[in-house]
PDB file of C-alpha atoms in Angstrom:
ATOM      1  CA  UNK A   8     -31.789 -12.681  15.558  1.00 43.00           C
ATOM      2  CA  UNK A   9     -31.677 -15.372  12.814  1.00 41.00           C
ATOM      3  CA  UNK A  10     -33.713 -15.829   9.965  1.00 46.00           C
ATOM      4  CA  UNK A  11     -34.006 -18.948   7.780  1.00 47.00           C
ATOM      5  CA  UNK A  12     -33.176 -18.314   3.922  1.00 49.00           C
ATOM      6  CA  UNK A  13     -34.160 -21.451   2.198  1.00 46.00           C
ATOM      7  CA  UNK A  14     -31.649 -24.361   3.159  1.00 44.00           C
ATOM      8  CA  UNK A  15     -29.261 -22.391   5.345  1.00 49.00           C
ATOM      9  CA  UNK A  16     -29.713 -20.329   8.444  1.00 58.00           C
ATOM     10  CA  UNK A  17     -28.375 -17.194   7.979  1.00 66.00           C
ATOM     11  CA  UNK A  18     -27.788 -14.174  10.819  1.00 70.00           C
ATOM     12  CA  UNK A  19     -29.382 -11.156  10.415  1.00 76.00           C
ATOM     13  CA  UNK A  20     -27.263  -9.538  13.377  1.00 87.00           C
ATOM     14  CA  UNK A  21     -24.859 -10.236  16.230  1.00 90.00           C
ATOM     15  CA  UNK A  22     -24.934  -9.094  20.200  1.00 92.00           C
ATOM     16  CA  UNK A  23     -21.339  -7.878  20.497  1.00 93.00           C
ATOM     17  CA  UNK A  24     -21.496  -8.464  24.629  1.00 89.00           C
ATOM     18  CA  UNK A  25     -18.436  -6.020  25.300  1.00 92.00           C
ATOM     19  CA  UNK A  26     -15.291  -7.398  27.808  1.00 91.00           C
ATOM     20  CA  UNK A  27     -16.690 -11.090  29.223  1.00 88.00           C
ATOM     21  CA  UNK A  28     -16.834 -11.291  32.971  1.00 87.00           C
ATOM     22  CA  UNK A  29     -16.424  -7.587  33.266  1.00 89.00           C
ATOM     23  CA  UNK A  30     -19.756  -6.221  32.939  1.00 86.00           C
ATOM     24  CA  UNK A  31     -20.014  -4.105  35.670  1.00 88.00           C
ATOM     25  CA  UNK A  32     -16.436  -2.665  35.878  1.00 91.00           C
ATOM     26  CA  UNK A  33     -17.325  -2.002  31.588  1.00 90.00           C
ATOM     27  CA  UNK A  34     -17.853   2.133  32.327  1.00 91.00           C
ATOM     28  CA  UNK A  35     -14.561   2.230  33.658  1.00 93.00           C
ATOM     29  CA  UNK A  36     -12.976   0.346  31.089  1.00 91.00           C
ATOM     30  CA  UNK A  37     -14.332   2.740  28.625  1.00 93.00           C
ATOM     31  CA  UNK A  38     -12.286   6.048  30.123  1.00 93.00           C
ATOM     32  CA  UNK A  39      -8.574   4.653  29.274  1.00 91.00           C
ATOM     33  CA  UNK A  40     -10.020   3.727  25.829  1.00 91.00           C
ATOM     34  CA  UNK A  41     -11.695   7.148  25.074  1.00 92.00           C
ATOM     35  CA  UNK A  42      -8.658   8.927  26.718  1.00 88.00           C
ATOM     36  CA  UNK A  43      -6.355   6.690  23.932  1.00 86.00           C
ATOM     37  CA  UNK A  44      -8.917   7.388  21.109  1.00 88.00           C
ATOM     38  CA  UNK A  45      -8.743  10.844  21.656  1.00 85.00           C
ATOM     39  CA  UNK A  46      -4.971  11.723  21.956  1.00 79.00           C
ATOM     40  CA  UNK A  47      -4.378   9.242  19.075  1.00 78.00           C
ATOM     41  CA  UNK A  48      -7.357  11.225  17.032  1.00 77.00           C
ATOM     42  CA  UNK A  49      -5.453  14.646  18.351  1.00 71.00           C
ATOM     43  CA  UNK A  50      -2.181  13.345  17.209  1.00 66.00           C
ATOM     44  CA  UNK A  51      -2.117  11.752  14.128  1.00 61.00           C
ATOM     45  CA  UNK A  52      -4.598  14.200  12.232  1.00 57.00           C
ATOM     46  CA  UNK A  53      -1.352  16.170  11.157  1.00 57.00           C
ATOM     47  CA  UNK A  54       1.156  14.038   9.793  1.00 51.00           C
ATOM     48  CA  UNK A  55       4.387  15.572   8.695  1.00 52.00           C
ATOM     49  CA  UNK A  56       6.334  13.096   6.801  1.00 61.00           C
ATOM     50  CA  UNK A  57       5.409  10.171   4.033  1.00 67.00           C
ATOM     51  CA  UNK A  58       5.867   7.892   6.485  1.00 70.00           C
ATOM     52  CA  UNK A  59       4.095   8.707   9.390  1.00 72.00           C
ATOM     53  CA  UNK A  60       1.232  10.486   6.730  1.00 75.00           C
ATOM     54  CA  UNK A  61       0.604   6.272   5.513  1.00 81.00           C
ATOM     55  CA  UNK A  62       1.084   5.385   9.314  1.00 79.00           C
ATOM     56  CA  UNK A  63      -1.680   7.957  10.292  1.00 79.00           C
ATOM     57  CA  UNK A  64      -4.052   7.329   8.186  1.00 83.00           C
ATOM     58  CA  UNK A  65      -3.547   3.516   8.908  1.00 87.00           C
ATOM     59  CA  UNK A  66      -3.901   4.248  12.810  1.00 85.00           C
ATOM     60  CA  UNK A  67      -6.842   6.130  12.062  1.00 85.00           C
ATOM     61  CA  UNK A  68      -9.063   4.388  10.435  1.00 89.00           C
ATOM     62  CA  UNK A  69      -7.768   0.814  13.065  1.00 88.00           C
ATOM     63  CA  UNK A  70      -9.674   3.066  15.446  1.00 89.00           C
ATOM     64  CA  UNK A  71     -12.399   4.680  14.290  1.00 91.00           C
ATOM     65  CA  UNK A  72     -13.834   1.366  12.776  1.00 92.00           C
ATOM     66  CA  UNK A  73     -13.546  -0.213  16.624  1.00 93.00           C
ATOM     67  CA  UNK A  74     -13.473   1.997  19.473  1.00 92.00           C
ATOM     68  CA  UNK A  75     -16.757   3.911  18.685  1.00 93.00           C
ATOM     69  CA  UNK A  76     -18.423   0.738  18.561  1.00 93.00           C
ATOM     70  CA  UNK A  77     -16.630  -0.514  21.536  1.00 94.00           C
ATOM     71  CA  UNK A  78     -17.581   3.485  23.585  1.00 94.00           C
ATOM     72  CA  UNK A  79     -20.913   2.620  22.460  1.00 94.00           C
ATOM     73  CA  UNK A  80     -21.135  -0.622  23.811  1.00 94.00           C
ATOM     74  CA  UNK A  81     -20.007   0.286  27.553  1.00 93.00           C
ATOM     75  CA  UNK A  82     -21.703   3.592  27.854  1.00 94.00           C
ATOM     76  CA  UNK A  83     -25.541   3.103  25.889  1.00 92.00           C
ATOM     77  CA  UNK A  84     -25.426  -0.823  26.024  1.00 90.00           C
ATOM     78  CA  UNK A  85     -25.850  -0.573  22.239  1.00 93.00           C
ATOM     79  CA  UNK A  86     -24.721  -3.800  21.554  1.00 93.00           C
ATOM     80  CA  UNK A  87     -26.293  -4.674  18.269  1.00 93.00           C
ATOM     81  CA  UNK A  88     -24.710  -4.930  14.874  1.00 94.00           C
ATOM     82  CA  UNK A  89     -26.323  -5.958  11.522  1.00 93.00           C
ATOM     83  CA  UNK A  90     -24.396  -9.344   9.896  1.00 92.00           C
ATOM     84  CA  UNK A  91     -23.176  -6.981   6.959  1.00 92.00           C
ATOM     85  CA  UNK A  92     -21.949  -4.571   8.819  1.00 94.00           C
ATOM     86  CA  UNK A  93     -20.479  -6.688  11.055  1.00 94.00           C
ATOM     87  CA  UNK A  94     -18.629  -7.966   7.565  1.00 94.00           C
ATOM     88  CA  UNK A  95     -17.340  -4.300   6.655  1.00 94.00           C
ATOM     89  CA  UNK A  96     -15.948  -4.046  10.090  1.00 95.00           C
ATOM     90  CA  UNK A  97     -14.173  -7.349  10.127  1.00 94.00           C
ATOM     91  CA  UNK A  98     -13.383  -6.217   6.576  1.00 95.00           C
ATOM     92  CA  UNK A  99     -11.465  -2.962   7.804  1.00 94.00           C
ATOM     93  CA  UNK A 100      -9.613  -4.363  10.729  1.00 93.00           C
ATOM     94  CA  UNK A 101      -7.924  -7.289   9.218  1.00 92.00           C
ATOM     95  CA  UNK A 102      -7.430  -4.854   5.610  1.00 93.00           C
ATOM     96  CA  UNK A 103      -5.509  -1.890   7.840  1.00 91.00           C
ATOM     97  CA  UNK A 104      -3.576  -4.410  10.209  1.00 89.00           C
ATOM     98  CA  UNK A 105      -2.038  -6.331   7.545  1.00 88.00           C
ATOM     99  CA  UNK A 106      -1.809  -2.228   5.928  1.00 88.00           C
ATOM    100  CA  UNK A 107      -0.239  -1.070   9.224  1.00 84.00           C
ATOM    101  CA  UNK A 108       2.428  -4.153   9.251  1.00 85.00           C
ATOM    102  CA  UNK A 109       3.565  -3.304   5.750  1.00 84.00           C
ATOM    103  CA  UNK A 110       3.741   0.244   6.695  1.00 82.00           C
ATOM    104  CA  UNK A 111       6.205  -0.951   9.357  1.00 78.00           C
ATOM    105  CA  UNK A 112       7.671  -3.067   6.634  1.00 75.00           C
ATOM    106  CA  UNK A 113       8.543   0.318   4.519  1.00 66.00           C
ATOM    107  CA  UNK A 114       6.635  -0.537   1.517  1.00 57.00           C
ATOM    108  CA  UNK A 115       5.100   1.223  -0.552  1.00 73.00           C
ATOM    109  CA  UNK A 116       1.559   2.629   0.660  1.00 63.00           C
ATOM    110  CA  UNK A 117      -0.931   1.290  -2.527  1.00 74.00           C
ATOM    111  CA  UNK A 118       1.329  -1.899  -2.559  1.00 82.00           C
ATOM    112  CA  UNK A 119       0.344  -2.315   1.483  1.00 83.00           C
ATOM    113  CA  UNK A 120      -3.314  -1.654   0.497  1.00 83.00           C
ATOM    114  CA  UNK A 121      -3.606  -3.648  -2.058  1.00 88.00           C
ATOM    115  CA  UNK A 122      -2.300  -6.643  -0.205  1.00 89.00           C
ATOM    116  CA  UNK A 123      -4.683  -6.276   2.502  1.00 88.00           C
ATOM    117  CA  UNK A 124      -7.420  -5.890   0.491  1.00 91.00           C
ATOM    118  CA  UNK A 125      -6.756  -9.019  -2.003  1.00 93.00           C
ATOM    119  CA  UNK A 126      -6.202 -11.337   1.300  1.00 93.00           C
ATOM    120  CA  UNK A 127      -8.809 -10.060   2.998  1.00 93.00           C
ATOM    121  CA  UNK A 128     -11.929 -10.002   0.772  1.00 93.00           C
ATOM    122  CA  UNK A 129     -11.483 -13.499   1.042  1.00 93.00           C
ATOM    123  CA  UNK A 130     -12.183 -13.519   4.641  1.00 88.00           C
ATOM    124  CA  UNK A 131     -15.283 -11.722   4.113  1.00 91.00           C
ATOM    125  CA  UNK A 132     -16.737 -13.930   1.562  1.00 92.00           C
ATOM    126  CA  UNK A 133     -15.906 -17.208   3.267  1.00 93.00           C
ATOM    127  CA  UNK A 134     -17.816 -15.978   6.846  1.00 92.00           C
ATOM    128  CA  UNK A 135     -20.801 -14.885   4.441  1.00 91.00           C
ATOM    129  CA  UNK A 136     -21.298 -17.788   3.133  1.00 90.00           C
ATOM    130  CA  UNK A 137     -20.888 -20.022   6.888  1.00 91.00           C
ATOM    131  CA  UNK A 138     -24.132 -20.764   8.423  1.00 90.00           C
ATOM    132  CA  UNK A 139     -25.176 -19.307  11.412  1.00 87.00           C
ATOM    133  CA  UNK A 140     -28.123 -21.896  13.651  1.00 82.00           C
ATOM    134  CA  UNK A 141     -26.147 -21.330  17.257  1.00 68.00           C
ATOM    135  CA  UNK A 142     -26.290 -17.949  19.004  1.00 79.00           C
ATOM    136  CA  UNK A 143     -25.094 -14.803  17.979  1.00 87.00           C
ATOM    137  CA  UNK A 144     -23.975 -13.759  21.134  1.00 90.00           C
ATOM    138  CA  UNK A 145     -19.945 -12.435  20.387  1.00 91.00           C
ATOM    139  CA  UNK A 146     -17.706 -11.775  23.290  1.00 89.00           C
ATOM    140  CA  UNK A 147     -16.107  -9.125  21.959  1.00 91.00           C
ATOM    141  CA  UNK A 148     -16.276  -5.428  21.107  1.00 94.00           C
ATOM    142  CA  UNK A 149     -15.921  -5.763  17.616  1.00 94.00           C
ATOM    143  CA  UNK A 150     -16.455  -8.089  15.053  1.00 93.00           C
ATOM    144  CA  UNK A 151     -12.832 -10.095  14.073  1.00 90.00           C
ATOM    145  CA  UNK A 152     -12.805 -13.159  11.740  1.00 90.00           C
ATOM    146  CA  UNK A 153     -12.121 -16.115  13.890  1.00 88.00           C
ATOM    147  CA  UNK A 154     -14.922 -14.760  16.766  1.00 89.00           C
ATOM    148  CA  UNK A 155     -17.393 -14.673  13.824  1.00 92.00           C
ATOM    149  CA  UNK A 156     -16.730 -18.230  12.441  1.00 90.00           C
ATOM    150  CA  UNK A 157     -16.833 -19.602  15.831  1.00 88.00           C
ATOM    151  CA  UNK A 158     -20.480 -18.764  15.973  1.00 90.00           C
ATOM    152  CA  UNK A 159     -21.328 -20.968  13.035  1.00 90.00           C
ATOM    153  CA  UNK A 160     -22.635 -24.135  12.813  1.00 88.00           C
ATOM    154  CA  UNK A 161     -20.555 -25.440   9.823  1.00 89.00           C
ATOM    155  CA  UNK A 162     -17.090 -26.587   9.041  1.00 91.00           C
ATOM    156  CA  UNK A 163     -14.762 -23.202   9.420  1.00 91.00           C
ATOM    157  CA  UNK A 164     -11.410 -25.999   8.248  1.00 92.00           C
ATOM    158  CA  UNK A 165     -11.097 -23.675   4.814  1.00 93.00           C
ATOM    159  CA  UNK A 166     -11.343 -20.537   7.577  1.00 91.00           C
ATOM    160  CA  UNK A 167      -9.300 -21.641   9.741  1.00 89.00           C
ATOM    161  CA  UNK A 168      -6.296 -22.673   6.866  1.00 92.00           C
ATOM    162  CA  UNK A 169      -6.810 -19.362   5.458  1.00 93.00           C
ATOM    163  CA  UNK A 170      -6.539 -17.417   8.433  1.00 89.00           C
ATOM    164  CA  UNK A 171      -3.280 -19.016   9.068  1.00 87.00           C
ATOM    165  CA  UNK A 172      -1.781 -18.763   5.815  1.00 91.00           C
ATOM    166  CA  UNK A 173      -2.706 -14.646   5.476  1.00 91.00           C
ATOM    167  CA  UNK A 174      -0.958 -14.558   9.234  1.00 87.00           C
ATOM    168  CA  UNK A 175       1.969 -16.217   7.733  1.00 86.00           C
ATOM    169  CA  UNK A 176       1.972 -14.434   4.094  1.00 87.00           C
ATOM    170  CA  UNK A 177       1.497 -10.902   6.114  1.00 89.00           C
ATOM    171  CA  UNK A 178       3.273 -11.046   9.058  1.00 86.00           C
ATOM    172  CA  UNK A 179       5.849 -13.795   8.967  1.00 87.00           C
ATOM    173  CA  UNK A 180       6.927 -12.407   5.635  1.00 88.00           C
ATOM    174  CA  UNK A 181       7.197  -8.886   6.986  1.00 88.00           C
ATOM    175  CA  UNK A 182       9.303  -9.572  10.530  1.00 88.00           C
ATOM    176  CA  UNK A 183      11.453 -11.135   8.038  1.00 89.00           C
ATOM    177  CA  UNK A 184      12.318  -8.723   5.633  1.00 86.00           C
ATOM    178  CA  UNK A 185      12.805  -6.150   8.853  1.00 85.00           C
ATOM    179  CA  UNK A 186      15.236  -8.778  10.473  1.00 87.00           C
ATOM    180  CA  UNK A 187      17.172  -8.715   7.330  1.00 87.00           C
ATOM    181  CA  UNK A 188      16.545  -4.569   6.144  1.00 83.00           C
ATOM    182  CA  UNK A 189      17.460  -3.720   9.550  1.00 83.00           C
ATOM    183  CA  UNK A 190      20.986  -6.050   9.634  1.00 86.00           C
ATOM    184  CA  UNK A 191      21.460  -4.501   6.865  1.00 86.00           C
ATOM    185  CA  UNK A 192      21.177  -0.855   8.114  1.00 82.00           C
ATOM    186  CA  UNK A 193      23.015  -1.438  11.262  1.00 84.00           C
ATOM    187  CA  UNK A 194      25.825  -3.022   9.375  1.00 86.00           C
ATOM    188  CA  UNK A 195      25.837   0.269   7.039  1.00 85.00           C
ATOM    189  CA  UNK A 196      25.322   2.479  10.568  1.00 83.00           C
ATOM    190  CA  UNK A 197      28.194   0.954  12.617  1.00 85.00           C
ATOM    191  CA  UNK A 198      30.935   1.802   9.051  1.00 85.00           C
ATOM    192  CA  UNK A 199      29.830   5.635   9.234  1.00 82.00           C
ATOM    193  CA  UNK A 200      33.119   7.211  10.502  1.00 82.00           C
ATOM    194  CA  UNK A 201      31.426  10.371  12.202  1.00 84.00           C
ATOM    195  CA  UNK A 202      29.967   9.671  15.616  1.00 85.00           C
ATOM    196  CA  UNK A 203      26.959  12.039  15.618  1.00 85.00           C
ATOM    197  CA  UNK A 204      26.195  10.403  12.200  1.00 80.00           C
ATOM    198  CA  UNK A 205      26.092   7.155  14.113  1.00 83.00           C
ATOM    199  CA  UNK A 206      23.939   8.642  17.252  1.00 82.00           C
ATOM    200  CA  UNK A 207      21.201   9.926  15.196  1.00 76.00           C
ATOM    201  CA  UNK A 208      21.067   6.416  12.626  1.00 76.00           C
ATOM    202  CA  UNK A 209      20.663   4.757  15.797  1.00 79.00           C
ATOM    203  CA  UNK A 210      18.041   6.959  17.091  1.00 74.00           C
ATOM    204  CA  UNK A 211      15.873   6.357  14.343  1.00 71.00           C
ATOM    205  CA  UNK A 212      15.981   2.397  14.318  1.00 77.00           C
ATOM    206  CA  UNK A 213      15.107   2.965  17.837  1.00 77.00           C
ATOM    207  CA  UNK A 214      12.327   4.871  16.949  1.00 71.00           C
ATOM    208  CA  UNK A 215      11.094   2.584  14.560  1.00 74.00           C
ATOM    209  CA  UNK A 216      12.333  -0.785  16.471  1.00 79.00           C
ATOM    210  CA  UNK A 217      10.030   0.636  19.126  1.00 74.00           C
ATOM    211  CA  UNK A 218       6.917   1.181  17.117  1.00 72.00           C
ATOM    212  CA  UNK A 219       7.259  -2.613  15.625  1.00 80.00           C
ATOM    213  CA  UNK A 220       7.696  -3.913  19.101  1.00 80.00           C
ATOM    214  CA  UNK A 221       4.130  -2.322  19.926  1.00 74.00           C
ATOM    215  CA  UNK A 222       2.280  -3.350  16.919  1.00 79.00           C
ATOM    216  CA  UNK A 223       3.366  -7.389  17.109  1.00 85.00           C
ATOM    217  CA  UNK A 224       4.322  -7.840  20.429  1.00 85.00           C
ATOM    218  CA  UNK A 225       0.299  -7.339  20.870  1.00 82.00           C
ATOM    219  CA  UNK A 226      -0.502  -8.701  17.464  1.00 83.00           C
ATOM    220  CA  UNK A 227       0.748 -12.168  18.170  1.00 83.00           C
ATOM    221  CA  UNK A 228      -0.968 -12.255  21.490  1.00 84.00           C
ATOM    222  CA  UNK A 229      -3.870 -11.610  19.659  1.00 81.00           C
ATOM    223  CA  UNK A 230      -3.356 -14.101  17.014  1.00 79.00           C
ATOM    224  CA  UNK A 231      -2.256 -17.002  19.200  1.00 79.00           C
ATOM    225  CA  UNK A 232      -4.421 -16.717  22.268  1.00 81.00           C
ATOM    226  CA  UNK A 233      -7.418 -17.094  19.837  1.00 75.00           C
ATOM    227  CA  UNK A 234      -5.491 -20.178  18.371  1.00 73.00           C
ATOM    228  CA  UNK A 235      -4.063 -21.604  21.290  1.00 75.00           C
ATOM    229  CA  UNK A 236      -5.496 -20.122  24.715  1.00 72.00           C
ATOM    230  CA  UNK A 237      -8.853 -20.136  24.190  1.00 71.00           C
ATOM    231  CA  UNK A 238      -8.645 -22.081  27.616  1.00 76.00           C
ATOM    232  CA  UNK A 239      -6.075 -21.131  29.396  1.00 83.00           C
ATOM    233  CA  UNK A 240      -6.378 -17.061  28.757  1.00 85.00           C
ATOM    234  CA  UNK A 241      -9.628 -15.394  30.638  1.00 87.00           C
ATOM    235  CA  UNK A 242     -12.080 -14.258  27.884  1.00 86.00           C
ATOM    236  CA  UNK A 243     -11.527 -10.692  29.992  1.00 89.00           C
ATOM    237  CA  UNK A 244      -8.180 -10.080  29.342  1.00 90.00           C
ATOM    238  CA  UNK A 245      -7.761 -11.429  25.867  1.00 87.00           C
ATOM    239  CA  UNK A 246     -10.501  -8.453  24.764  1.00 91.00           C
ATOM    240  CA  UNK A 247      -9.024  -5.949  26.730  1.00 91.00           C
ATOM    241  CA  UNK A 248      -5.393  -6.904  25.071  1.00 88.00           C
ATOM    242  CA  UNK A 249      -6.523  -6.374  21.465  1.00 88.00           C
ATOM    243  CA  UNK A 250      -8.242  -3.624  21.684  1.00 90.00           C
ATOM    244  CA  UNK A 251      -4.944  -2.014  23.134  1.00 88.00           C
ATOM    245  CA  UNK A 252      -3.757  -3.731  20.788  1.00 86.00           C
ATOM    246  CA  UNK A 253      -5.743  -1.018  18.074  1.00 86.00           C
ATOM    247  CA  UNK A 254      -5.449   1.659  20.659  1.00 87.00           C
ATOM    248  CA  UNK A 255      -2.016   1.553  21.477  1.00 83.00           C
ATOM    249  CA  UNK A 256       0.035   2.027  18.091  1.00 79.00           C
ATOM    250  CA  UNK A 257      -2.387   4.833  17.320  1.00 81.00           C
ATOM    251  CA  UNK A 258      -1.328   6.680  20.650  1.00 80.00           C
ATOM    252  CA  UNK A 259       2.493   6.145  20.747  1.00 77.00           C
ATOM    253  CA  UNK A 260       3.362   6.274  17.206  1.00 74.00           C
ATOM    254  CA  UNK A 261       3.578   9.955  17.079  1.00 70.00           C
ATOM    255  CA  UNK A 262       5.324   9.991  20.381  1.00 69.00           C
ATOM    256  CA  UNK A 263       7.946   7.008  18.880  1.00 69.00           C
ATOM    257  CA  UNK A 264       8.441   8.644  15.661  1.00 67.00           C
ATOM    258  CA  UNK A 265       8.217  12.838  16.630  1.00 61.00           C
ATOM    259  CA  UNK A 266       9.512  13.097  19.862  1.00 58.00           C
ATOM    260  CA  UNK A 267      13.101  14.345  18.333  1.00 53.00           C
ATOM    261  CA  UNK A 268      11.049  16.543  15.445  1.00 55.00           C
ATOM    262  CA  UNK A 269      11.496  20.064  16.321  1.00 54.00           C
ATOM    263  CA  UNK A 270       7.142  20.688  15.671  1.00 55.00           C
ATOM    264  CA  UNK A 271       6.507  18.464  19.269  1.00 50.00           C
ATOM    265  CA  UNK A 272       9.922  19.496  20.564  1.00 55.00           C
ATOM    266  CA  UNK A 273       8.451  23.413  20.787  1.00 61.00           C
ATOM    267  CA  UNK A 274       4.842  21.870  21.408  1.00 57.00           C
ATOM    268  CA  UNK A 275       6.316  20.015  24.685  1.00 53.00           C
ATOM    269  CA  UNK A 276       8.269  22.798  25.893  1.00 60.00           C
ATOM    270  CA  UNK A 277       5.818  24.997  25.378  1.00 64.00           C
ATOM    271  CA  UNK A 278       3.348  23.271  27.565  1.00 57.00           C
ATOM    272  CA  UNK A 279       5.477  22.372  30.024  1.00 62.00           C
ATOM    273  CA  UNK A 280       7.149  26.182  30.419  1.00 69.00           C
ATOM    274  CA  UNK A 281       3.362  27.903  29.837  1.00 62.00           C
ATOM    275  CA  UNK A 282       5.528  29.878  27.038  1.00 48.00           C
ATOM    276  CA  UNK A 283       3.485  31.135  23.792  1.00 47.00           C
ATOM    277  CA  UNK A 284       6.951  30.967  21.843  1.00 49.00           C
ATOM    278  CA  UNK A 285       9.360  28.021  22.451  1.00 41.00           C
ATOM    279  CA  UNK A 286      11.773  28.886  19.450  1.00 45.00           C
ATOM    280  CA  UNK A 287      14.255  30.049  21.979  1.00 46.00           C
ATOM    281  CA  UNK A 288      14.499  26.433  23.667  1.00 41.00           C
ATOM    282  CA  UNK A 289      14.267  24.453  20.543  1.00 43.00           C
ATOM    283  CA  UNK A 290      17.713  22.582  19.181  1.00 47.00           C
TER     284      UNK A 290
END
């Protein structure tokens, strides 16, 4: 619906039309999501380190602000959203990404807050103020910044320039200081003269190697297929990619960074073995 306030049209709400082309198959689609959603909500509710506490809570809220919405969507065809709400969603996601990449980073948690929060009220204020005399039909499950601004009418240049340089300031500046933290680790790992030392550094910039790999391996594709593949990528599987993209950090992060923790070491065996007590098996 849009409603005309004085010289601008402005929306009052968006259709968020689910996975494009996939309308019928969209029930199915929702089972892997809600199967994700859960384990990641089971697994990340009890954090057990600094860490992985910041990492949680960043996981967390990535999902909760999408994939109820997105459930919602394929089960009750509730696909309307209000144009401010729409706002604090788009808000949250792009706020707990650039959180979740600065997490990764190793920074400090109110220093990876604050960052996302300075560069992305921006975001929210510029689509505000874009008006809105097309459709308001989004193909998508949630509300992002560039799908937004593509529904308006006006010049989204200042968007578009921003968008880019918060990609750039967020997560060209972070892959860089891992490149260079993590030379610097392996240089320090490879002197340690005690072999099990060695084994277990390793393991943990495995751990964590793996958990980047997920978050902007699917990040990128995310990034650059709205940029760049708009034609070339099927509406389809771009939406299905980032919202694994949300899903999937949230699910193997705990599995990355715990399976060697001796609290899911005696959870596993115990499941697998059917045993109440797994002290006896644990390292």
């Amino acid at each position: 619906m849009l409603t005309l306030n004085k010289t601008d049209l402005i929306a009052a709400s968006f259709i968020l039309n689910g996975v494009p082309g996939l309308e019928d198959t969209q029930l199915w689609i929702s089972f892997p999501f809600c199967s994700m959603y859960v384990v990641a909500m089971d697994a990340l509710h009890k954090p057990m380190y600094y860490f992985l506490a910041m990492l949680s809570f960043t996981d967390l809220v990535m999902c909760s602000n999408t994939i109820p919405k997105a459930l919602c969507i394929f089960w009750f065809h509730l696909k309307d959203i209000g144009f401010d709400e729409c706002l604090v969603q788009m808000f949250f996601i792009h706020t707990f990404t650039g959180m979740e990449s600065g997490v990764l980073m190793l920074m400090v948690g109110l220093a990876t807050f604050l960052r996302g929060v300075l560069l992305i009220i921006p975001f929210t204020f510029l689509t505000k103020l874009l008006p809105y005399c097309g459709g308001n039909i989004l193909p998508h499950t949630y509300c992002d910044h560039t799908s937004v601004a593509k529904l308006s009418c006006g010049n989204v240049k200042v968007n578009a320039i921003y968008g880019l340089m918060v990609a750039l300031l967020i997560g060209g500046f972070d892959i860089l200081c891992i490149i260079v933290s993590y030379t610097m680790i392996l240089r320090a790992v490879v002197t340690l003269s005690s072999a099990d030392a060695r084994q277990k550094a390793f393991n943990i910039c495995t751990a964590h190697i793996c958990a980047i790999v997920f978050s902007y391996t699917l990040a990128f594709f995310s990034f650059f297929s709205h940029r760049f593949g708009e034609h070339t990528i099927p509406p389809s599987c771009h939406i299905i990619v980032v919202n694994i993209y949300l899903l999937l950090p949230p699910t193997m992060n705990p599995i990355v960074y715990g399976v060697k923790t001796k609290q899911i070491r005696d959870c596993v065996i115990r499941i697998l073995s059917g045993s109440k007590d797994a002290k006896s098996y644990s390292m």
